[in-house]
mmCIF file of C-alpha atoms in Angstrom:
data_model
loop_
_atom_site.group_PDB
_atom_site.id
_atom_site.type_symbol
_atom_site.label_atom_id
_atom_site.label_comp_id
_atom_site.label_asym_id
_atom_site.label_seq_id
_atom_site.Cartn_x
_atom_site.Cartn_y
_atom_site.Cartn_z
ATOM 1 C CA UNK A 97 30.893 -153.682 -10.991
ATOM 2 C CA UNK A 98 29.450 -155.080 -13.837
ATOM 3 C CA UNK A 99 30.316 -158.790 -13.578
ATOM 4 C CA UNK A 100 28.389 -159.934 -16.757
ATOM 5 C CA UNK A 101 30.326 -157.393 -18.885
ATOM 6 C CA UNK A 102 33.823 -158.177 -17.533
ATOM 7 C CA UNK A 103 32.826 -162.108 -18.347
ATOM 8 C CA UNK A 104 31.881 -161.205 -21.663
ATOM 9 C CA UNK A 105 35.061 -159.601 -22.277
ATOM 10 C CA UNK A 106 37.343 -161.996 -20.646
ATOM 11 C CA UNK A 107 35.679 -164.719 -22.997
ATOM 12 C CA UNK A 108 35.660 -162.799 -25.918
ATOM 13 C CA UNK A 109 38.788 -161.003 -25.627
ATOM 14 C CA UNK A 110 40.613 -165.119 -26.425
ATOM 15 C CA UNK A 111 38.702 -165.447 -29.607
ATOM 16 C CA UNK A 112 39.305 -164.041 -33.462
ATOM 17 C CA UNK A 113 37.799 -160.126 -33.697
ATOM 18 C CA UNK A 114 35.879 -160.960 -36.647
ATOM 19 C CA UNK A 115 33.599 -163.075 -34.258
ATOM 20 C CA UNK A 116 33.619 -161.060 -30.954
ATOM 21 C CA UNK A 117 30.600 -158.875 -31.543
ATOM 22 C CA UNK A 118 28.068 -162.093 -31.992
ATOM 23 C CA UNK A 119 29.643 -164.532 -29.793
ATOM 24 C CA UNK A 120 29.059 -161.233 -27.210
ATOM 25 C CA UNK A 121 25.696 -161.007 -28.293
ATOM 26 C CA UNK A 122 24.886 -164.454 -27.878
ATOM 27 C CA UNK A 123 26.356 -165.288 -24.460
ATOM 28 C CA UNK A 124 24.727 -161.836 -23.177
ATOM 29 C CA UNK A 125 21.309 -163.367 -24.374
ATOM 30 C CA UNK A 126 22.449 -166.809 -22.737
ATOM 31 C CA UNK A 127 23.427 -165.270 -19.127
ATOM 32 C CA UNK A 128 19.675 -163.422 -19.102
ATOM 33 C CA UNK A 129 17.881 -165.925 -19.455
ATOM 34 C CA UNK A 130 19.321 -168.054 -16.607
ATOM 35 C CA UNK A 131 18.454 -165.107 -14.353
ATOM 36 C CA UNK A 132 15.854 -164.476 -12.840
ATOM 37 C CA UNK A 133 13.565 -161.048 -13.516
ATOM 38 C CA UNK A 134 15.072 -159.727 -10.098
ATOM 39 C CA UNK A 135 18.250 -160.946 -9.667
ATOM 40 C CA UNK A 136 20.646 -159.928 -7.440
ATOM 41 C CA UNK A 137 24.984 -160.644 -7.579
ATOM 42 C CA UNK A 138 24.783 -163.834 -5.895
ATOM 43 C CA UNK A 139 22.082 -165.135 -8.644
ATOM 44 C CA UNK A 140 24.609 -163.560 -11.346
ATOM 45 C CA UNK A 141 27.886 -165.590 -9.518
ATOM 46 C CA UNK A 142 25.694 -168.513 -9.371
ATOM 47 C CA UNK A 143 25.494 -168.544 -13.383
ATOM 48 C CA UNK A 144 28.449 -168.004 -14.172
ATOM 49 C CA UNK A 145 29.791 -170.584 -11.682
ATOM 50 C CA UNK A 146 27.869 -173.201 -14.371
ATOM 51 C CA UNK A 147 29.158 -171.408 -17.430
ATOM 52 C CA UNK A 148 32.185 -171.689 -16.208
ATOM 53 C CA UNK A 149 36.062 -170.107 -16.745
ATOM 54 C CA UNK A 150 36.429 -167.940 -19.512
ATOM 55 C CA UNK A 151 39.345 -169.305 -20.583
ATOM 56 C CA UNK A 152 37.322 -172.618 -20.969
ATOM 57 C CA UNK A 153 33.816 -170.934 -22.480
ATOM 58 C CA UNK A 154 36.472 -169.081 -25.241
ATOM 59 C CA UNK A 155 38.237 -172.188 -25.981
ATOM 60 C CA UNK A 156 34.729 -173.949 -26.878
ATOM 61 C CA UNK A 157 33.936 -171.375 -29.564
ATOM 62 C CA UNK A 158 37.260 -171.174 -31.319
ATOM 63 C CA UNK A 159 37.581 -173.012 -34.603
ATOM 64 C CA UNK A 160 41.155 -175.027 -33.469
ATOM 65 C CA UNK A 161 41.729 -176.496 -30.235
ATOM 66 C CA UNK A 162 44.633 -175.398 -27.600
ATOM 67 C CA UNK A 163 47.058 -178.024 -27.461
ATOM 68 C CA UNK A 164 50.061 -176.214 -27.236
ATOM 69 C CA UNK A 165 50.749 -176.377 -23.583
ATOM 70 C CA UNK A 166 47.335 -177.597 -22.559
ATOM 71 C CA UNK A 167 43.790 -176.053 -21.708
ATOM 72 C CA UNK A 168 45.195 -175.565 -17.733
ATOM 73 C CA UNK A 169 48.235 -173.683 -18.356
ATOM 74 C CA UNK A 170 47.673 -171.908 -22.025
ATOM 75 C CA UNK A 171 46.503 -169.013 -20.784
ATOM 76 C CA UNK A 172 49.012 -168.200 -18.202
ATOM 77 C CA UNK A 173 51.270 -169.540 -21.245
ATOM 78 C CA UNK A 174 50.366 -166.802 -23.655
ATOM 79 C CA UNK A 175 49.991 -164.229 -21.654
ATOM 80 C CA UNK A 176 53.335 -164.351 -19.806
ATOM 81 C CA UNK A 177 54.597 -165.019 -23.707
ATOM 82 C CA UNK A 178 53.315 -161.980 -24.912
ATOM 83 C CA UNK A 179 54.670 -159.624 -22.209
ATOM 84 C CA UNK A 180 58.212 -161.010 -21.881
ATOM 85 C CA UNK A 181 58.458 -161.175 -26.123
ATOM 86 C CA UNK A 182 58.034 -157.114 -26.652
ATOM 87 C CA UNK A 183 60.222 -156.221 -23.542
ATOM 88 C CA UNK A 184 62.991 -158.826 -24.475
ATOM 89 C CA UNK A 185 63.220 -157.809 -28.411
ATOM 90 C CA UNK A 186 63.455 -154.046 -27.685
ATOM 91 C CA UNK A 187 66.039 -154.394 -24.746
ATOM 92 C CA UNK A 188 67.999 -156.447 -27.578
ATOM 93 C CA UNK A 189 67.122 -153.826 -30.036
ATOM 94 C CA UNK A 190 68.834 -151.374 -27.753
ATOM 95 C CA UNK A 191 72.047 -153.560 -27.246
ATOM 96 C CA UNK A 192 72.782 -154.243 -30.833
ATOM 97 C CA UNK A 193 72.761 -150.156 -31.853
ATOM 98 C CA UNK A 194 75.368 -149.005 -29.758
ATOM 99 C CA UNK A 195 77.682 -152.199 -30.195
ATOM 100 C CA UNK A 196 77.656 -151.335 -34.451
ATOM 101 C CA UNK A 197 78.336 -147.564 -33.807
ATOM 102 C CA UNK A 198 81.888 -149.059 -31.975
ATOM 103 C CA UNK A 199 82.906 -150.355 -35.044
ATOM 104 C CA UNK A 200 81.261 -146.946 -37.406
ATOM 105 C CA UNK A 201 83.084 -145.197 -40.015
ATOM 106 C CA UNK A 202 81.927 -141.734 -40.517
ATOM 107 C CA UNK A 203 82.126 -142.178 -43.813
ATOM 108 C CA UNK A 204 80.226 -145.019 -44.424
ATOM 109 C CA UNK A 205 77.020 -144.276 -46.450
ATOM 110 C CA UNK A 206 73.763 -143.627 -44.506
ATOM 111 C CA UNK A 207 71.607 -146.204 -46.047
ATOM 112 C CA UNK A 208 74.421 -148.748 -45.549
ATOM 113 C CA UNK A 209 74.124 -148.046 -41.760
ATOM 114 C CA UNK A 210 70.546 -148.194 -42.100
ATOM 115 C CA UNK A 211 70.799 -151.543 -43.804
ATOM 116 C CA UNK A 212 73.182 -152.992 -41.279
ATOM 117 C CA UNK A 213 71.375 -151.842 -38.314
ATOM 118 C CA UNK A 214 68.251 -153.290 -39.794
ATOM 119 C CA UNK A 215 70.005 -156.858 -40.795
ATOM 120 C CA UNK A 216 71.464 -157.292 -37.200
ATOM 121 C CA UNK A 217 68.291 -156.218 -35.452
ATOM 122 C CA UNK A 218 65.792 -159.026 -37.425
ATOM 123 C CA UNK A 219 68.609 -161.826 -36.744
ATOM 124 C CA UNK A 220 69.091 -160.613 -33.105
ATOM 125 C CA UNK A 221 65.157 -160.439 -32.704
ATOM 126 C CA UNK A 222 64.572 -163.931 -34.021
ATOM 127 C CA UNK A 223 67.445 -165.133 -32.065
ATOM 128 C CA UNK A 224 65.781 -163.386 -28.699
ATOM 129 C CA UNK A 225 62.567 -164.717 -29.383
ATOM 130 C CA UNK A 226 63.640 -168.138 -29.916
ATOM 131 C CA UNK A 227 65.297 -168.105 -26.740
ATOM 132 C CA UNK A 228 62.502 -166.984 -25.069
ATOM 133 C CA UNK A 229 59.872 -168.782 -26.203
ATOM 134 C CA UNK A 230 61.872 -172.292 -25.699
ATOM 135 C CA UNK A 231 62.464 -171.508 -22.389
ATOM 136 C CA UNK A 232 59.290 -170.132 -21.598
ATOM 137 C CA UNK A 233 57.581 -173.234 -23.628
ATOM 138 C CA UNK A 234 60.295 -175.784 -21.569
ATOM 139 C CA UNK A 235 59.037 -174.304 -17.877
ATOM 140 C CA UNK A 236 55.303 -174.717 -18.612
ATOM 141 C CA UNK A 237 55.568 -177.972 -19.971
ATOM 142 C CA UNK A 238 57.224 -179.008 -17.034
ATOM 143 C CA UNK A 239 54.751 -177.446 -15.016
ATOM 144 C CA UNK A 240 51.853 -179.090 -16.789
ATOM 145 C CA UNK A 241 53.824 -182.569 -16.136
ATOM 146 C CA UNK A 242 54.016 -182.241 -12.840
ATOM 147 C CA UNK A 243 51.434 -180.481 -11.625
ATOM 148 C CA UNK A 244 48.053 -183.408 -10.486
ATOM 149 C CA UNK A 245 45.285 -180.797 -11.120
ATOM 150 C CA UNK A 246 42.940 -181.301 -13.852
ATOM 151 C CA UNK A 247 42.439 -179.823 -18.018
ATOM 152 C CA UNK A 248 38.951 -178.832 -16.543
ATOM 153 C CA UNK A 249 40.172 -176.467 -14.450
ATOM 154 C CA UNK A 250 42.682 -173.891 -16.280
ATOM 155 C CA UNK A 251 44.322 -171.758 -13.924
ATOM 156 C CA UNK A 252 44.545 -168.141 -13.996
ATOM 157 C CA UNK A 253 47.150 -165.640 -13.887
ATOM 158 C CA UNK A 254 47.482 -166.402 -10.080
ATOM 159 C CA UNK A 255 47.680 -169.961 -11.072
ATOM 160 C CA UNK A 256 44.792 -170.403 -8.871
ATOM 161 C CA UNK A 257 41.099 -172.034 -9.747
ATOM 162 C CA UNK A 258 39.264 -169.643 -11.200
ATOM 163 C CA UNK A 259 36.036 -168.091 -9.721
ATOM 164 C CA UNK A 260 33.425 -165.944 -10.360
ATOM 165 C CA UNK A 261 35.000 -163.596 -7.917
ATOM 166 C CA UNK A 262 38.305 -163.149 -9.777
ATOM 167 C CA UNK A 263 35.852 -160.809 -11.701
ATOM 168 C CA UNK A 264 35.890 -158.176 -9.384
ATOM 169 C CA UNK A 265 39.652 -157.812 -9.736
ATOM 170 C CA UNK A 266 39.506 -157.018 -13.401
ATOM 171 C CA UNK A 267 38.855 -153.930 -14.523
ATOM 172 C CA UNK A 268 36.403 -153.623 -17.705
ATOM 173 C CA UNK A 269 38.296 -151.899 -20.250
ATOM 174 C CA UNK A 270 36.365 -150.034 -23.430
ATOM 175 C CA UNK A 271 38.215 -150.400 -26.479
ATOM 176 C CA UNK A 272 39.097 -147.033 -27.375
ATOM 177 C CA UNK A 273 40.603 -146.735 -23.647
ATOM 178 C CA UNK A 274 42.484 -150.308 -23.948
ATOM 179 C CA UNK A 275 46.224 -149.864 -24.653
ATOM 180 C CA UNK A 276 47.613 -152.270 -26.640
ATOM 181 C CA UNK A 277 50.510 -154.369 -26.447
ATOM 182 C CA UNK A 278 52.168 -152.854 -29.559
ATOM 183 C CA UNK A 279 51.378 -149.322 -28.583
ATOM 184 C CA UNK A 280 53.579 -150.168 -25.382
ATOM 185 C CA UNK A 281 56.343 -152.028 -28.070
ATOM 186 C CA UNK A 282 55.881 -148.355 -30.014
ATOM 187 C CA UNK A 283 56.651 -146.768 -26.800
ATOM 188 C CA UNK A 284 59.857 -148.908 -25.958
ATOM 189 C CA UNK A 285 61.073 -148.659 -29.703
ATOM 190 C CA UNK A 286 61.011 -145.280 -30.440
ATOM 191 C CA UNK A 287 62.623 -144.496 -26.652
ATOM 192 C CA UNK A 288 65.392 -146.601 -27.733
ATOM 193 C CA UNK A 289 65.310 -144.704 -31.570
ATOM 194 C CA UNK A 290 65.904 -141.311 -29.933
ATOM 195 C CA UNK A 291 68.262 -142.407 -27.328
ATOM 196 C CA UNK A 292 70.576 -143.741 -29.724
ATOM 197 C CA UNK A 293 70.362 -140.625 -32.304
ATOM 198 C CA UNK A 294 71.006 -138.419 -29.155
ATOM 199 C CA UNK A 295 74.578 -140.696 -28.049
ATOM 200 C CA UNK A 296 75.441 -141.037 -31.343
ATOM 201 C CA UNK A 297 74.256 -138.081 -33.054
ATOM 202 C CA UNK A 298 77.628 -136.981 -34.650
ATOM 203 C CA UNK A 299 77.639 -140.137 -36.550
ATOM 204 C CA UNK A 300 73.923 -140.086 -37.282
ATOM 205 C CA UNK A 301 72.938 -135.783 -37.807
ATOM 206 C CA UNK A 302 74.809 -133.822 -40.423
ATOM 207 C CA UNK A 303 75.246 -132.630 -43.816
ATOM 208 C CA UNK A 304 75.464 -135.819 -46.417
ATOM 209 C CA UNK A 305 76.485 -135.145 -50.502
ATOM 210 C CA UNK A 306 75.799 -137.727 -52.816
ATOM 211 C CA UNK A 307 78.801 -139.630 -55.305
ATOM 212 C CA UNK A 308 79.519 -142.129 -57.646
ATOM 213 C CA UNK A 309 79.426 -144.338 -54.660
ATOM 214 C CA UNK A 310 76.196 -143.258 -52.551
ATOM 215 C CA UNK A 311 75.992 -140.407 -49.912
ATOM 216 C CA UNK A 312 79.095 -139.204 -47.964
ATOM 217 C CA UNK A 313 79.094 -137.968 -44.635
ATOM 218 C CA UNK A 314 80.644 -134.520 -44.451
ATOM 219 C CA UNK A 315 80.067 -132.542 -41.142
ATOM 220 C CA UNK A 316 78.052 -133.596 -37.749
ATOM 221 C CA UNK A 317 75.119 -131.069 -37.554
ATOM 222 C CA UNK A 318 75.480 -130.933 -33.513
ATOM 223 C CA UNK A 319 78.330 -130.767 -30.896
ATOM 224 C CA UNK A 320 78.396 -134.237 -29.424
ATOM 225 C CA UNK A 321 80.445 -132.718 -26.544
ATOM 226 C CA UNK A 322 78.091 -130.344 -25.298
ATOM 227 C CA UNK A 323 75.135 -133.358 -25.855
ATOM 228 C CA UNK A 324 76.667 -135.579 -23.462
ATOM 229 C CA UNK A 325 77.043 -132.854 -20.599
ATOM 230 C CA UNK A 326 73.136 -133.020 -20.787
ATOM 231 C CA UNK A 327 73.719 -136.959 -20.084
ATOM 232 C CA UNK A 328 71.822 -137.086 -16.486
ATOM 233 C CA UNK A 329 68.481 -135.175 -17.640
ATOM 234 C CA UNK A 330 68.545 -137.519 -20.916
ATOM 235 C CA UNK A 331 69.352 -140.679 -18.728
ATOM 236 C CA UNK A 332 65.739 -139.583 -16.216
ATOM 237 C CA UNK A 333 63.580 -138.830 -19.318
ATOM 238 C CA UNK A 334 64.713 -142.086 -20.304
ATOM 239 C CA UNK A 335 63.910 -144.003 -17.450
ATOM 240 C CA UNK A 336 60.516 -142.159 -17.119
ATOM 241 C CA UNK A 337 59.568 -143.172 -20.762
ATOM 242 C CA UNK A 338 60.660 -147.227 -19.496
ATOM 243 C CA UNK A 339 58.492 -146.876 -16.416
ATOM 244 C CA UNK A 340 55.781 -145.300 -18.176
ATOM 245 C CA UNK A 341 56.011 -147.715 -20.880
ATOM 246 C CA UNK A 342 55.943 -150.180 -18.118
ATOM 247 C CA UNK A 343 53.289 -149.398 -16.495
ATOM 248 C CA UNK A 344 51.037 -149.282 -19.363
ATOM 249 C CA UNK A 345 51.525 -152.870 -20.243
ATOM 250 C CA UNK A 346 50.867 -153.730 -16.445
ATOM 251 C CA UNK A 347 47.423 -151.661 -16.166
ATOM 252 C CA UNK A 348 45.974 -152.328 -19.855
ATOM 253 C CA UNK A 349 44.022 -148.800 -19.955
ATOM 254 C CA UNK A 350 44.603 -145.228 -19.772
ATOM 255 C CA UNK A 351 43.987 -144.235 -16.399
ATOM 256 C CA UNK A 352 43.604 -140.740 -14.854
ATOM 257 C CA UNK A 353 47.341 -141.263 -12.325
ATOM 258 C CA UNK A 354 48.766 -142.578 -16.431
ATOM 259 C CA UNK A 355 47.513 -139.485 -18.139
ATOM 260 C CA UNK A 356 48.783 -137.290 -15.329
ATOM 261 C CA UNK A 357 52.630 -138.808 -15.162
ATOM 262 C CA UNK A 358 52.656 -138.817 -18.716
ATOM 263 C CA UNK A 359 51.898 -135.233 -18.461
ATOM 264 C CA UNK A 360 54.644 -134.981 -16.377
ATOM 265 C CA UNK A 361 56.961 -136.501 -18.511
ATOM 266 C CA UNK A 362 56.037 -134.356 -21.356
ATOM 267 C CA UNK A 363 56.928 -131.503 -19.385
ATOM 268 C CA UNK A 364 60.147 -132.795 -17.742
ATOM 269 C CA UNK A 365 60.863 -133.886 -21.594
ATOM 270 C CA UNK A 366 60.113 -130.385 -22.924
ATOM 271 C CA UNK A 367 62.329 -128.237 -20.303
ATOM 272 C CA UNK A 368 64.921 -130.506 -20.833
ATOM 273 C CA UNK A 369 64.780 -129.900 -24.801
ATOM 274 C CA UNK A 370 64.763 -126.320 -24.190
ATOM 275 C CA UNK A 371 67.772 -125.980 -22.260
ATOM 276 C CA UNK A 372 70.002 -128.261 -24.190
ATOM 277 C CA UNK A 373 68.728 -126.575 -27.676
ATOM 278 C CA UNK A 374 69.188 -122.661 -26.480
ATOM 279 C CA UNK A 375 72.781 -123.696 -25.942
ATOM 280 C CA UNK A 376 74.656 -121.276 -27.955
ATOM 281 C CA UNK A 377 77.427 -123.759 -28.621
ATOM 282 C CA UNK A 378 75.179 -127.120 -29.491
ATOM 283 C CA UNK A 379 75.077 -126.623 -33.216
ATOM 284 C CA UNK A 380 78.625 -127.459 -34.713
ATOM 285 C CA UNK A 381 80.558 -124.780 -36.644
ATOM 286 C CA UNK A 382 81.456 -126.318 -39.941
ATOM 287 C CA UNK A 383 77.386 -127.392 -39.767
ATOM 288 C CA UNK A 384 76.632 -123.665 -39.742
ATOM 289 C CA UNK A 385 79.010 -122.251 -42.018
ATOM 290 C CA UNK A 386 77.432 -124.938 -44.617
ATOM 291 C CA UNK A 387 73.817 -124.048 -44.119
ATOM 292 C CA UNK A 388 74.837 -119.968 -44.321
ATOM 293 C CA UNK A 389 76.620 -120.881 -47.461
ATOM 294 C CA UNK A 390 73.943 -123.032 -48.694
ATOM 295 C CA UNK A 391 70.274 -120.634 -48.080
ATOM 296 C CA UNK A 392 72.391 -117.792 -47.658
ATOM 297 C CA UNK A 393 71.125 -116.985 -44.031
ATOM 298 C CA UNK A 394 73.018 -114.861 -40.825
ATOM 299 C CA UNK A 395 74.273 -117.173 -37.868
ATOM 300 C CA UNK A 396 71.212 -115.497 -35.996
ATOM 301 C CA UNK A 397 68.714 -116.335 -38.312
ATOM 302 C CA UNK A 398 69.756 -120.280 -38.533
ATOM 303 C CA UNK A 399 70.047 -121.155 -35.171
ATOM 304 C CA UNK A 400 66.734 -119.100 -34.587
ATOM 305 C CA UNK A 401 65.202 -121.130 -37.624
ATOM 306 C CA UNK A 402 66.744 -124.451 -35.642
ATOM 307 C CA UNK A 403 66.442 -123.826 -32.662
ATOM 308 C CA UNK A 404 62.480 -121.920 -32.910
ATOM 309 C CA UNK A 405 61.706 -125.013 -34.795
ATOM 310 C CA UNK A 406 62.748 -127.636 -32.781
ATOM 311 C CA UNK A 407 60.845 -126.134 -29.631
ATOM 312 C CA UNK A 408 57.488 -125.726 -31.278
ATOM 313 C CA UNK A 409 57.596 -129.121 -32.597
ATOM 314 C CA UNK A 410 58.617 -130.877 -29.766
ATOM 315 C CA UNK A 411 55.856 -128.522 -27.736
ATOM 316 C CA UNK A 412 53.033 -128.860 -29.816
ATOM 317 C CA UNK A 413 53.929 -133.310 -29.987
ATOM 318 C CA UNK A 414 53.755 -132.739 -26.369
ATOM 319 C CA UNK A 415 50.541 -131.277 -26.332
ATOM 320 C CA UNK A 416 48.740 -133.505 -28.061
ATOM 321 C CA UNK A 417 50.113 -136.502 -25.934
ATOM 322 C CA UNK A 418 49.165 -134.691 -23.059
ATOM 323 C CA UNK A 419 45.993 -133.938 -24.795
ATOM 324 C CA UNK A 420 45.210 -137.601 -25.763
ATOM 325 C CA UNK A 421 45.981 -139.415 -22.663
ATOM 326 C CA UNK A 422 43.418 -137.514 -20.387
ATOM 327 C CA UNK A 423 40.807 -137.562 -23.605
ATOM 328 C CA UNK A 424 41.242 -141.680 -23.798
ATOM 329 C CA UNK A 425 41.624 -141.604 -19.635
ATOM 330 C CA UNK A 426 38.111 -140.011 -19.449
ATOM 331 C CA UNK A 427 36.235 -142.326 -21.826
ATOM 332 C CA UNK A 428 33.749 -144.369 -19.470
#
């Protein structure tokens, strides 16, 4: 392992991107010349030791001080702080959705779901991340009050004294292989966006005509009955797409095992789609009387059209998941 690169990183990583690339350059040129022409790992532990924790070097070169919590704990602070935040807001995001569609009126115009949906999600996301981030903020501060060590020394994620060694237990993580924090919010969002069209898809799916008043729902598109006997393969893709999710927040990078169980939710996820679409019975009969009516088509050819559709979409997504997580898996 390269411990010079992984200490460049972990300093770099904590300061503003626009500044990364020379501050790299600089402490590269910095850690070479305190070694000597034929050094070995101990002689490379040995500088670093003097340089230092990271999470002290970074704070050094940033333009504003951290005096939030407090050089010791601020980087177990923000780090814990940006993990819970994303999980918390979209497990509220998920809460709020089905409590509105308890109160729906089919009737009600689309965008003034929309609207409504969007309204209660920003005031229960504020209200979620206030919570969090007081109590979150309360518990280090207490810790930091307490606790007899020293600002010299911040801790790491172990809440130990940091050491050259630590190194070795971080991985070194190329940017085009690094998954960020909002990919894994993405991730957790648009699970929860599907999940909710699929429950609630006879309030959501259907025909719509416009009047004086905005657009009226007129007919579901799909049988919500025969949706919901598809409940337990739904409820596993769901909880794969979580883990997954999950676990790309705890490992940071695509790995080879990530690219192959995403693979294997893509296909769990695809066979699933296909048997609950070539359902004769999922598209609902006033929905396909309309659309015969309306592009004067035969039942065959609609649900063919549908149906056909759907599959080689959803395959062909699929794919290119599958596709890009071994491609960003094998980058070195």
């Amino acid at each position: 392992m390269n411990l010079i690169e992984v200490y460049i990183q972990e300093v770099t990583r904590r300061l503003p991107e626009k500044n990364r690339d020379d501050i790299a350059l600089e402490l590269r040129s910095t850690i070479e010349d305190m070694l000597p022409d034929d050094y070995k790992e101990e002689d490379v532990k040995a500088v670093l030791e003097k340089l230092g924790n990271p999470v002290t070097l970074a704070s050094r070169y940033r333009d504003r001080p951290m005096h939030l919590i407090g050089p010791r704990y601020f980087d177990v602070y923000v780090t814990l702080l940006k993990m819970i935040l994303p999980i918390a807001t979209v497990i509220s995001l998920i809460s709020i959705i089905p409590e509105y569609f308890i109160d729906y009126h089919s009737k009600e115009a689309v965008i003034n779901v929309v609207l409504n949906i969007i309204g209660f999600g920003i005031s229960r996301i504020l209200e979620v991340g206030m919570q969090v981030f007081f109590w979150l903020t309360l518990v280090f501060a207490i810790l930091e009050r307490t606790d007899k060590g020293t600002e010299e020394h911040p801790l790491t994620a172990s809440l130990k004294k940091w050491t050259p060694d630590d190194l070795k237990n971080i991985a070194y993580i190329p940017k085009k292989k690094a998954i960020s924090k909002f990919e894994v919010f993405g991730s957790l969002m648009w699970t929860a966006i599907w999940a909710t069209i699929y429950f609630y898809a006879h309030h959501l799916l259907g025909v719509y005509e416009g009047d004086g008043n905005g657009l009226e729902f007129v007919t579901p598109s799909l049988n919500q009955e025969v949706l919901l006997q598809y409940w337990p393969i739904v409820l596993v893709v769901i909880g794969l797409e979580i883990a997954l999710a999950l676990y790309k927040l705890i490992k940071g990078q695509w790995t080879k095992k990530m690219a192959i169980s995403n693979t294997v939710l893509q296909l769990i996820a695809t066979v699933g789609l296909i048997v609950i679409l070539l359902n004769p019975n999922l598209l609902n009969k006033d929905f396909i009387m309309y659309m015969m009516d309306l592009f004067t088509v035969t039942n065959n050819q609609l649900q063919t059209w549908i149906v056909g559709g759907g599959i080689l979409i959803f395959i062909i997504c699929a794919a290119i998941s599958v596709f890009d997580g071994f491609r960003k898996a094998s980058i070195r």
